[in-house]
mmCIF file of C-alpha atoms in Angstrom:
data_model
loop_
_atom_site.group_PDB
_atom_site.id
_atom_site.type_symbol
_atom_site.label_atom_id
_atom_site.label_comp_id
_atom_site.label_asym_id
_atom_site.label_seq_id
_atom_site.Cartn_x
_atom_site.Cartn_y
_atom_site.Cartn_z
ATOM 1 C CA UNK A 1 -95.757 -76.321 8.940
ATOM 2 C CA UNK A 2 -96.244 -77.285 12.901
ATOM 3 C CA UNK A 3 -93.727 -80.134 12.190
ATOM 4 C CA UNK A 4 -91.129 -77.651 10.663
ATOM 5 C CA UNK A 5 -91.216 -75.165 13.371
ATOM 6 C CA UNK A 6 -90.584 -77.755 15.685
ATOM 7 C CA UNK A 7 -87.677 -79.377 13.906
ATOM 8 C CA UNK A 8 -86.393 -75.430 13.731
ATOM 9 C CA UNK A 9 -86.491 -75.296 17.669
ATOM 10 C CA UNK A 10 -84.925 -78.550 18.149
ATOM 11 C CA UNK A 11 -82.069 -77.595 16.352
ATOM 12 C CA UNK A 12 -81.749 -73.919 18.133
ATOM 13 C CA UNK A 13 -81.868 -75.683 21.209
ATOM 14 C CA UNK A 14 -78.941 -78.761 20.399
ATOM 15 C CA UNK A 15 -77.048 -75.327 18.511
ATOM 16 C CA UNK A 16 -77.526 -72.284 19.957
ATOM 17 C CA UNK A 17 -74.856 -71.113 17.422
ATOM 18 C CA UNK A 18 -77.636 -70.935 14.693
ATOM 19 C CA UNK A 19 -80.025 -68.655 16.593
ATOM 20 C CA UNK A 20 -77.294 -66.303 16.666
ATOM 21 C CA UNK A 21 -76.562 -66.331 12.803
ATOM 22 C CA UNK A 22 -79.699 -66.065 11.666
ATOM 23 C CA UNK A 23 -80.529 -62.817 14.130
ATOM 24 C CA UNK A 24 -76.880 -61.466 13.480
ATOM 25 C CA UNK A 25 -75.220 -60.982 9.614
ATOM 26 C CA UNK A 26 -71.929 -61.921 9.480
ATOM 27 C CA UNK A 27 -69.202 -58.874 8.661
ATOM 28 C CA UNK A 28 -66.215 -59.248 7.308
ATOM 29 C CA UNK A 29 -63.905 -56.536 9.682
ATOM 30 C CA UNK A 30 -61.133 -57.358 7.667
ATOM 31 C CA UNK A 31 -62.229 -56.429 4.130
ATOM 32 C CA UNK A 32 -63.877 -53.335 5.387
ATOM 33 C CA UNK A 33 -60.685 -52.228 7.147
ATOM 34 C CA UNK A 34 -58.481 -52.859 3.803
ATOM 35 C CA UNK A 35 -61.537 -51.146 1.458
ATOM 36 C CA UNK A 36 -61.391 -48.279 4.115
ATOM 37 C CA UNK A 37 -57.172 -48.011 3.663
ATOM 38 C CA UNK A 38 -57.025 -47.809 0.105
ATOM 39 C CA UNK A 39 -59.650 -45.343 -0.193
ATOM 40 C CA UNK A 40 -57.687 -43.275 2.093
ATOM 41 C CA UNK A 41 -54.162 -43.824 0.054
ATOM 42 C CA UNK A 42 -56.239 -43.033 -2.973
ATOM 43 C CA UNK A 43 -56.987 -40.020 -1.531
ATOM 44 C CA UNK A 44 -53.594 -39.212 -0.488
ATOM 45 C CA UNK A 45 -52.151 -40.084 -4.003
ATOM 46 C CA UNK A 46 -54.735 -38.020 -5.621
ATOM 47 C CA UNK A 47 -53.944 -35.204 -3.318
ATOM 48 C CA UNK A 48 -50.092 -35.366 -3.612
ATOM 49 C CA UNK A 49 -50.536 -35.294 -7.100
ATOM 50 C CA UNK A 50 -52.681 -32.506 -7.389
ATOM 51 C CA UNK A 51 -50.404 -30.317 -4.920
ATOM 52 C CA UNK A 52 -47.381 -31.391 -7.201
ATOM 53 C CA UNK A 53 -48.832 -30.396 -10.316
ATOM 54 C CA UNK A 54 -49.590 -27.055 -8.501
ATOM 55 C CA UNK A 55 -45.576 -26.900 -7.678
ATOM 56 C CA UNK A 56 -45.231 -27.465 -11.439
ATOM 57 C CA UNK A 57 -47.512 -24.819 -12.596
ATOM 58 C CA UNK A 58 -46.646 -22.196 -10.366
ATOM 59 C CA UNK A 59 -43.621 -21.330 -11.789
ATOM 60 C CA UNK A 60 -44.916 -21.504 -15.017
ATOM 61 C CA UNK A 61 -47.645 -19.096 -14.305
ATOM 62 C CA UNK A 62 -45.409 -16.647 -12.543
ATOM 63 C CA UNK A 63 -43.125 -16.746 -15.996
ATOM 64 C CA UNK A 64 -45.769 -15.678 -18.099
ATOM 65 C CA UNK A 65 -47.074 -13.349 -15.921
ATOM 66 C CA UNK A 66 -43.889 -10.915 -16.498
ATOM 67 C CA UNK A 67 -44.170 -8.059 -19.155
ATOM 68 C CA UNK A 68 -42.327 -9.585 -21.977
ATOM 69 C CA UNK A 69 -43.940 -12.690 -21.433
ATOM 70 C CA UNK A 70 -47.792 -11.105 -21.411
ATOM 71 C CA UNK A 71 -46.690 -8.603 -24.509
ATOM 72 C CA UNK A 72 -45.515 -11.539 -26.404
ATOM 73 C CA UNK A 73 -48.760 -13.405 -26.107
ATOM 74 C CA UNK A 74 -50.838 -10.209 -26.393
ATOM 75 C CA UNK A 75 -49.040 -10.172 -29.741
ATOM 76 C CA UNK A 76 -49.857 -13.375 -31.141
ATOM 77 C CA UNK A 77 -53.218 -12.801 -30.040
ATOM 78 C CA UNK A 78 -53.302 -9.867 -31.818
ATOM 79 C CA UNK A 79 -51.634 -11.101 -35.137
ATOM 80 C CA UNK A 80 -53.724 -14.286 -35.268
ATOM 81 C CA UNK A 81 -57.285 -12.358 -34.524
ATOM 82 C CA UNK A 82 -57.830 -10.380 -38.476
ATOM 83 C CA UNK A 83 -60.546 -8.034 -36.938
ATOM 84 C CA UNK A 84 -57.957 -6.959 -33.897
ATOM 85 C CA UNK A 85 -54.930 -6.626 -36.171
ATOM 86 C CA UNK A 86 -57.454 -4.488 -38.841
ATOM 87 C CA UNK A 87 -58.789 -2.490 -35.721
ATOM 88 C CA UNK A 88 -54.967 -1.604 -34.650
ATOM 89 C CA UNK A 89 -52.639 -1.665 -37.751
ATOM 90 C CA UNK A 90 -55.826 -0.182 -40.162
ATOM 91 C CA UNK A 91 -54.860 3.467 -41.714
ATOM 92 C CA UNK A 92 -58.771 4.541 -40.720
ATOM 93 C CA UNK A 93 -59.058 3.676 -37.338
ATOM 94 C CA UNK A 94 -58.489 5.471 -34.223
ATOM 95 C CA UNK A 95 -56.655 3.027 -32.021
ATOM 96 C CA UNK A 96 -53.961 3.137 -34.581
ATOM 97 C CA UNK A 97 -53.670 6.699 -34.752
ATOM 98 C CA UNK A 98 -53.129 6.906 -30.968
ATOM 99 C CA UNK A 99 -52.951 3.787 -29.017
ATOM 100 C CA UNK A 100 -50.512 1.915 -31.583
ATOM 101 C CA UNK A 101 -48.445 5.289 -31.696
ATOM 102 C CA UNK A 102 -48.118 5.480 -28.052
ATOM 103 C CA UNK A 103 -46.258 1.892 -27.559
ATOM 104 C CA UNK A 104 -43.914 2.396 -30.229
ATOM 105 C CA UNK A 105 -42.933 5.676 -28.541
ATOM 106 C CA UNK A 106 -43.142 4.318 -25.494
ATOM 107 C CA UNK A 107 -41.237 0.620 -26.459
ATOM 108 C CA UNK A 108 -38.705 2.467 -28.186
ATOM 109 C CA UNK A 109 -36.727 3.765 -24.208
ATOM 110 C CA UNK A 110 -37.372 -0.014 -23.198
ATOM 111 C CA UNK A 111 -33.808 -0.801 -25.215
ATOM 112 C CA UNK A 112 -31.967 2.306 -23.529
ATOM 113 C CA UNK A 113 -33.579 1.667 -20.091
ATOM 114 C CA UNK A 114 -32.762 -1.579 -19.893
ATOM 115 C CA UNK A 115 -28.892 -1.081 -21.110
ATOM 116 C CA UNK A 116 -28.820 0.945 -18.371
ATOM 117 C CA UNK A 117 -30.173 -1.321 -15.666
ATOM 118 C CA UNK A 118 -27.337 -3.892 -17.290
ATOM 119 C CA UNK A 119 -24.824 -1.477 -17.131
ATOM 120 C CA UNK A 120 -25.775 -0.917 -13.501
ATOM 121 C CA UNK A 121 -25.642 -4.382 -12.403
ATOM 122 C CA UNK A 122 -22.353 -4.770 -14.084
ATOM 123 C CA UNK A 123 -20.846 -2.142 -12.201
ATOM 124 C CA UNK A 124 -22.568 -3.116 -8.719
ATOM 125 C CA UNK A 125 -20.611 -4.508 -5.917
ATOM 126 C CA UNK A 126 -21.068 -7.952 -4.954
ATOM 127 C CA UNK A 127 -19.638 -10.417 -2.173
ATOM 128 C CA UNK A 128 -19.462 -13.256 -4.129
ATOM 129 C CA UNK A 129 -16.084 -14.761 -4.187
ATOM 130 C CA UNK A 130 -15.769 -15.123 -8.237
ATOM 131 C CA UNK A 131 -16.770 -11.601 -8.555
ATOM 132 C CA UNK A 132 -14.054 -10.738 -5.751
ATOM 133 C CA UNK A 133 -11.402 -12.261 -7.796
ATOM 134 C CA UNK A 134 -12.267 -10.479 -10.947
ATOM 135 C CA UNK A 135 -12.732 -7.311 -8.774
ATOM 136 C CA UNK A 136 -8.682 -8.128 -7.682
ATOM 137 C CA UNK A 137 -7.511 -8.861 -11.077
ATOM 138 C CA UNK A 138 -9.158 -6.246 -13.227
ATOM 139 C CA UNK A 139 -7.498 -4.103 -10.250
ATOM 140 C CA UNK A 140 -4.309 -5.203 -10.511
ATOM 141 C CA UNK A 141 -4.136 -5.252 -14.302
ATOM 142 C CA UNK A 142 -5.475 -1.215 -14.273
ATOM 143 C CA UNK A 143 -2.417 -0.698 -11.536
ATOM 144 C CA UNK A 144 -0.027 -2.462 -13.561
ATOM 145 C CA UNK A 145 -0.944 -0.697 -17.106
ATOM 146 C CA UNK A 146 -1.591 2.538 -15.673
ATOM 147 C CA UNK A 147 2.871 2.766 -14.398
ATOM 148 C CA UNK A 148 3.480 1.475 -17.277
ATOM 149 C CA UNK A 149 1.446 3.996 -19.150
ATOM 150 C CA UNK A 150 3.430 6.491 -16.908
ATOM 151 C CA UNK A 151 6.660 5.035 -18.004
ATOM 152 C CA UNK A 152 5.781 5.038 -21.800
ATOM 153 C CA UNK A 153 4.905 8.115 -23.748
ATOM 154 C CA UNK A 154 1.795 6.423 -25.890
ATOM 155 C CA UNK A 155 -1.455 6.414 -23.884
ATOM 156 C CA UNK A 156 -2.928 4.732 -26.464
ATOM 157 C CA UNK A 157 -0.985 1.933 -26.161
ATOM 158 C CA UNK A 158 -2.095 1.833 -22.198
ATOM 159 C CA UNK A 159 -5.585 2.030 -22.785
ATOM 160 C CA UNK A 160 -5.825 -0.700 -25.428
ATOM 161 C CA UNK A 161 -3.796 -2.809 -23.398
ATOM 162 C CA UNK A 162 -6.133 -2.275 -20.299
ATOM 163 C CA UNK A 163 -8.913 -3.081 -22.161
ATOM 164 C CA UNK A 164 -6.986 -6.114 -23.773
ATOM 165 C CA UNK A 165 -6.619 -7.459 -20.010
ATOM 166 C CA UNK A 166 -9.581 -6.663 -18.948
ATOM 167 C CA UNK A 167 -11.657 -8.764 -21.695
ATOM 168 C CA UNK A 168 -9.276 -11.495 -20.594
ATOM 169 C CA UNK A 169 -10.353 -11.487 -17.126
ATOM 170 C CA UNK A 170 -13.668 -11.592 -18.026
ATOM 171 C CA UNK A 171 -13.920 -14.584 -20.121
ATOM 172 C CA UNK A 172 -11.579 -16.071 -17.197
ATOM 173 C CA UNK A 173 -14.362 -15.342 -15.227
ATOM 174 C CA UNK A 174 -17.345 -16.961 -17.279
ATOM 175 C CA UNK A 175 -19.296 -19.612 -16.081
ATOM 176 C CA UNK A 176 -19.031 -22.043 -19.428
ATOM 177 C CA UNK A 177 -21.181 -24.452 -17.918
ATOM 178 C CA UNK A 178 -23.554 -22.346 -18.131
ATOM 179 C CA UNK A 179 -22.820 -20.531 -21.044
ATOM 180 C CA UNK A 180 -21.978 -23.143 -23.309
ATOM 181 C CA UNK A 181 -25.584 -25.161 -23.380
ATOM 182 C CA UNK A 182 -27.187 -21.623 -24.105
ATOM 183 C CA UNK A 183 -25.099 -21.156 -26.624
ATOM 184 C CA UNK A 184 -25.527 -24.080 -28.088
ATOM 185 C CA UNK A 185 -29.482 -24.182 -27.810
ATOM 186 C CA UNK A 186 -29.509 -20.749 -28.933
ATOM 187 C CA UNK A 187 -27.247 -21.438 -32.427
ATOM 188 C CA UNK A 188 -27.816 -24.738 -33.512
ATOM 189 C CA UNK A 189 -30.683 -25.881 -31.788
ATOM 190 C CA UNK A 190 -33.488 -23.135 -32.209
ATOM 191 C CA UNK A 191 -32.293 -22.851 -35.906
ATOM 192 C CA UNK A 192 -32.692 -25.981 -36.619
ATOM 193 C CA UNK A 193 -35.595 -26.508 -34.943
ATOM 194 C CA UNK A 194 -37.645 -23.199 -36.875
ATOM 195 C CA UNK A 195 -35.721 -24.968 -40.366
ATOM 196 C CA UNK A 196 -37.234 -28.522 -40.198
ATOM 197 C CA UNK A 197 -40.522 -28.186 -37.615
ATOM 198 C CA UNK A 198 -42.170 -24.564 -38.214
ATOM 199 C CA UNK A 199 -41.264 -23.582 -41.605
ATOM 200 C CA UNK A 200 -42.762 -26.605 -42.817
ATOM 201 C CA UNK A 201 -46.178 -26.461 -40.516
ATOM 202 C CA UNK A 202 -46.615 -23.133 -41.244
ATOM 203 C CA UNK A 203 -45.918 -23.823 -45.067
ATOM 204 C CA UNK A 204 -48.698 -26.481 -44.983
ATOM 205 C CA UNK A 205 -51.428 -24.377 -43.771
ATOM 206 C CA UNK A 206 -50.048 -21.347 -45.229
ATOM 207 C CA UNK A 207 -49.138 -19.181 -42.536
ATOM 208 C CA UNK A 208 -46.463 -17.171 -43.755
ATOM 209 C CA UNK A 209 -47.053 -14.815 -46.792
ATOM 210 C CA UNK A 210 -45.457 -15.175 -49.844
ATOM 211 C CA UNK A 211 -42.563 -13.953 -51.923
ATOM 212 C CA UNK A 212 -40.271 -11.601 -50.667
ATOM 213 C CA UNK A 213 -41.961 -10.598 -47.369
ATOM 214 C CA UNK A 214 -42.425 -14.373 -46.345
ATOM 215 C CA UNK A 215 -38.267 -14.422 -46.948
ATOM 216 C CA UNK A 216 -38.361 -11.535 -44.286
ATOM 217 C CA UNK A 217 -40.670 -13.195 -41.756
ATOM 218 C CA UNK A 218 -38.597 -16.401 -41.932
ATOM 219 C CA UNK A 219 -35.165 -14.181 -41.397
ATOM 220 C CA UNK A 220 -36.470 -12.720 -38.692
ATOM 221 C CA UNK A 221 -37.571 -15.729 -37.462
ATOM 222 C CA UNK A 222 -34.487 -17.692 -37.484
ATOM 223 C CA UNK A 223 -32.389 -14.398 -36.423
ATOM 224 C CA UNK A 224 -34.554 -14.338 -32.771
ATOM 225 C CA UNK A 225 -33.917 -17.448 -32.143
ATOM 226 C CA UNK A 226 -30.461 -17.308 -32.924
ATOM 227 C CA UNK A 227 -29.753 -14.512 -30.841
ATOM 228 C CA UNK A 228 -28.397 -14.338 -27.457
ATOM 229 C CA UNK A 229 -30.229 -13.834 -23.935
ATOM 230 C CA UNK A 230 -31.667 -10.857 -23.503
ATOM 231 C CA UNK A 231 -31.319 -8.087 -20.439
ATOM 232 C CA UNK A 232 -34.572 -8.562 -19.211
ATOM 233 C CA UNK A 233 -33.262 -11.308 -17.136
ATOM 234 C CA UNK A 234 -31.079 -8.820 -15.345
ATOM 235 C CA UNK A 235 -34.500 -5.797 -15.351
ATOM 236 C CA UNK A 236 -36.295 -9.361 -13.480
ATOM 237 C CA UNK A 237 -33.767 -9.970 -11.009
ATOM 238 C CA UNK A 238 -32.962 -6.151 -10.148
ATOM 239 C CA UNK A 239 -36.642 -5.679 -9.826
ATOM 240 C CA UNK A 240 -37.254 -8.476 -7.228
ATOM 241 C CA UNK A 241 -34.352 -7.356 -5.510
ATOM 242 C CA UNK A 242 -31.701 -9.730 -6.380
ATOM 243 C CA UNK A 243 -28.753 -7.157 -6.532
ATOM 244 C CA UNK A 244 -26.113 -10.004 -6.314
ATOM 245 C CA UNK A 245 -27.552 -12.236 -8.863
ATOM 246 C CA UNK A 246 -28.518 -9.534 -11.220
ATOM 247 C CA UNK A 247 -24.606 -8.690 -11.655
ATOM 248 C CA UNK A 248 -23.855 -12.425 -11.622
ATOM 249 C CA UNK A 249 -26.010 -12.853 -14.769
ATOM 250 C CA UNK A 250 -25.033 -9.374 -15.960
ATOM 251 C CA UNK A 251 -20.912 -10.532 -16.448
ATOM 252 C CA UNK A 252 -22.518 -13.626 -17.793
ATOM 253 C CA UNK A 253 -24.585 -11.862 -20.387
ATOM 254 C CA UNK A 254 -21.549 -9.711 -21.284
ATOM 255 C CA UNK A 255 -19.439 -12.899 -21.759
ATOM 256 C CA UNK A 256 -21.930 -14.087 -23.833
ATOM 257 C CA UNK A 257 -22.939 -11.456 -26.109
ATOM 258 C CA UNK A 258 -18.908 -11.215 -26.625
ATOM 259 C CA UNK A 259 -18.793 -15.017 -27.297
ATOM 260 C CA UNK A 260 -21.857 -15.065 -30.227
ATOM 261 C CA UNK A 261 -20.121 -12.353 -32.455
ATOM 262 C CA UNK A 262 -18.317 -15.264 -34.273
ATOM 263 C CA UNK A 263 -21.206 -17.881 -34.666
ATOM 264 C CA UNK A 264 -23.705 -14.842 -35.658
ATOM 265 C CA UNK A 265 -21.896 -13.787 -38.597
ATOM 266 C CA UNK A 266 -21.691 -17.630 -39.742
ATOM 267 C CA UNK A 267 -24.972 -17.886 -39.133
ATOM 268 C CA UNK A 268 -26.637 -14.589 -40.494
ATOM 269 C CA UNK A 269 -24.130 -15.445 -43.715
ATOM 270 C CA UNK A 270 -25.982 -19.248 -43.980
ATOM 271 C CA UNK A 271 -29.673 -17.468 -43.100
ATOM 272 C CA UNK A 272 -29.055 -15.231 -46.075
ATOM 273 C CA UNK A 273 -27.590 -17.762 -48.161
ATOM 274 C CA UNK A 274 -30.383 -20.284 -47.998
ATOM 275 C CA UNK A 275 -33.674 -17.908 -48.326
ATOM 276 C CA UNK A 276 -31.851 -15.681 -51.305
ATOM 277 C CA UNK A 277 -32.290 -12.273 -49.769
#
């Protein structure tokens, strides 16, 4: 033992080197610098992705926090839930003496109200330079047909032909590109989309009631998602204060509910045709 120590101090003394290794651990600076780097771009990527899906979400969130959006979910809560639908739509019950009555009176002025809130952002006054030029044309078509209304003797004839010009300049003034891929979602897409995807999910775990009233549901099914756009995007954009954009989408609407008279009566024809009602 003696013997060992000594041969220890005899080679401290020829390496001084060793003393210091043995007292000190070695540390790698390097690796703990790159370990301490990726943790912190870990973090980062983790927190960039988190504050991304937030951007995502938000808008999501603030969708289905408007009225339609909430009633339509309150809906299929209600429908899917038997003892809420018994506790509202049963004959015995007082919520659906009064509380049931009460929305149907008071959905029934949300179709009149919000015609009117169309009708007003049709007729409001924007600066926007496509709205200008239909502004100038539909003017200078009701100047033009209203001398030569003054020259002819038929009114008639003056207002159909003001009316005639006037449709014109609107679908002059429609925005197909964006009209035409709503269109196109709206009657072919969503059709066949309920035809080959719901109807059969909800036929395998009998969803939709039979016989004639299951032919009713799946009409109705197939003729709201055919349908145009509704007005509430015009009620949304009047009530956060977008007056310019709310006429914008108002002519757009117009153009669009004009456009769908054609492919609704194909389609309402081939809806009839192929669930025999």
């Amino acid at each position: 033992m003696r013997t060992s120590v000594l041969r220890m101090e005899t080679k401290t003394k020829t390496n001084p080197n060793m003393a210091l290794n043995l007292s000190t651990p070695q540390v790698n600076h390097r690796s703990v610098v790159v370990k301490n780097s990726a943790g912190e771009n870990n973090a980062l990527l983790q927190s960039s992705m988190l504050l991304l899906a937030a951007r995502r979400i938000e808008p999501v969130l603030h969708a289905l926090g408007t009225p339609p959006a909430f009633a339509s979910i309150l809906g299929l809560l209600v429908g899917l839930f038997r003892p809420l639908r018994s506790l509202l739509y049963a004959n015995d019950q007082i919520l659906s003496l009064g509380l049931l009555r009460t929305l149907k009176t008071l959905a029934a002025a949300n179709g009149a109200c919000a015609l009117l809130v169309l009708a007003a952002s049709l007729a409001n006054k924007t600066p926007n330079d496509r709205d200008r030029r239909f502004k100038n044309s539909m003017e200078s078509d009701s100047s033009s047909v209203s001398n030569r209304s003054g020259r002819e003797s038929h009114r008639v004839v003056a207002i159909v032909l003001s009316l005639h010009h006037r449709v014109w300049r609107l679908l002059r003034s429609a925005d197909l590109s964006l009209l035409v891929p709503i269109l196109i979602t709206r009657c072919v897409l969503l059709p066949l989309v309920s035809l080959t995807i719901v109807f059969p999910v909800a036929n395998r775990f009998d969803l939709l009631p039979h016989g004639l009233t299951g032919q009713l549901v799946r009409f109705v099914v197939l003729l709201q998602g055919s349908m145009p756009p509704a007005q509430n995007i015009v009620v949304g954009l009047q009530l956060d204060g977008n007056h310019n954009e709310a006429a914008y989408a108002g002519r757009q609407l117009l153009v669009a509910y004009l456009i769908s008279l054609v492919p609704l009566s194909i389609l309402l024809t081939f809806f009839l045709g192929i669930l025999n009602i």
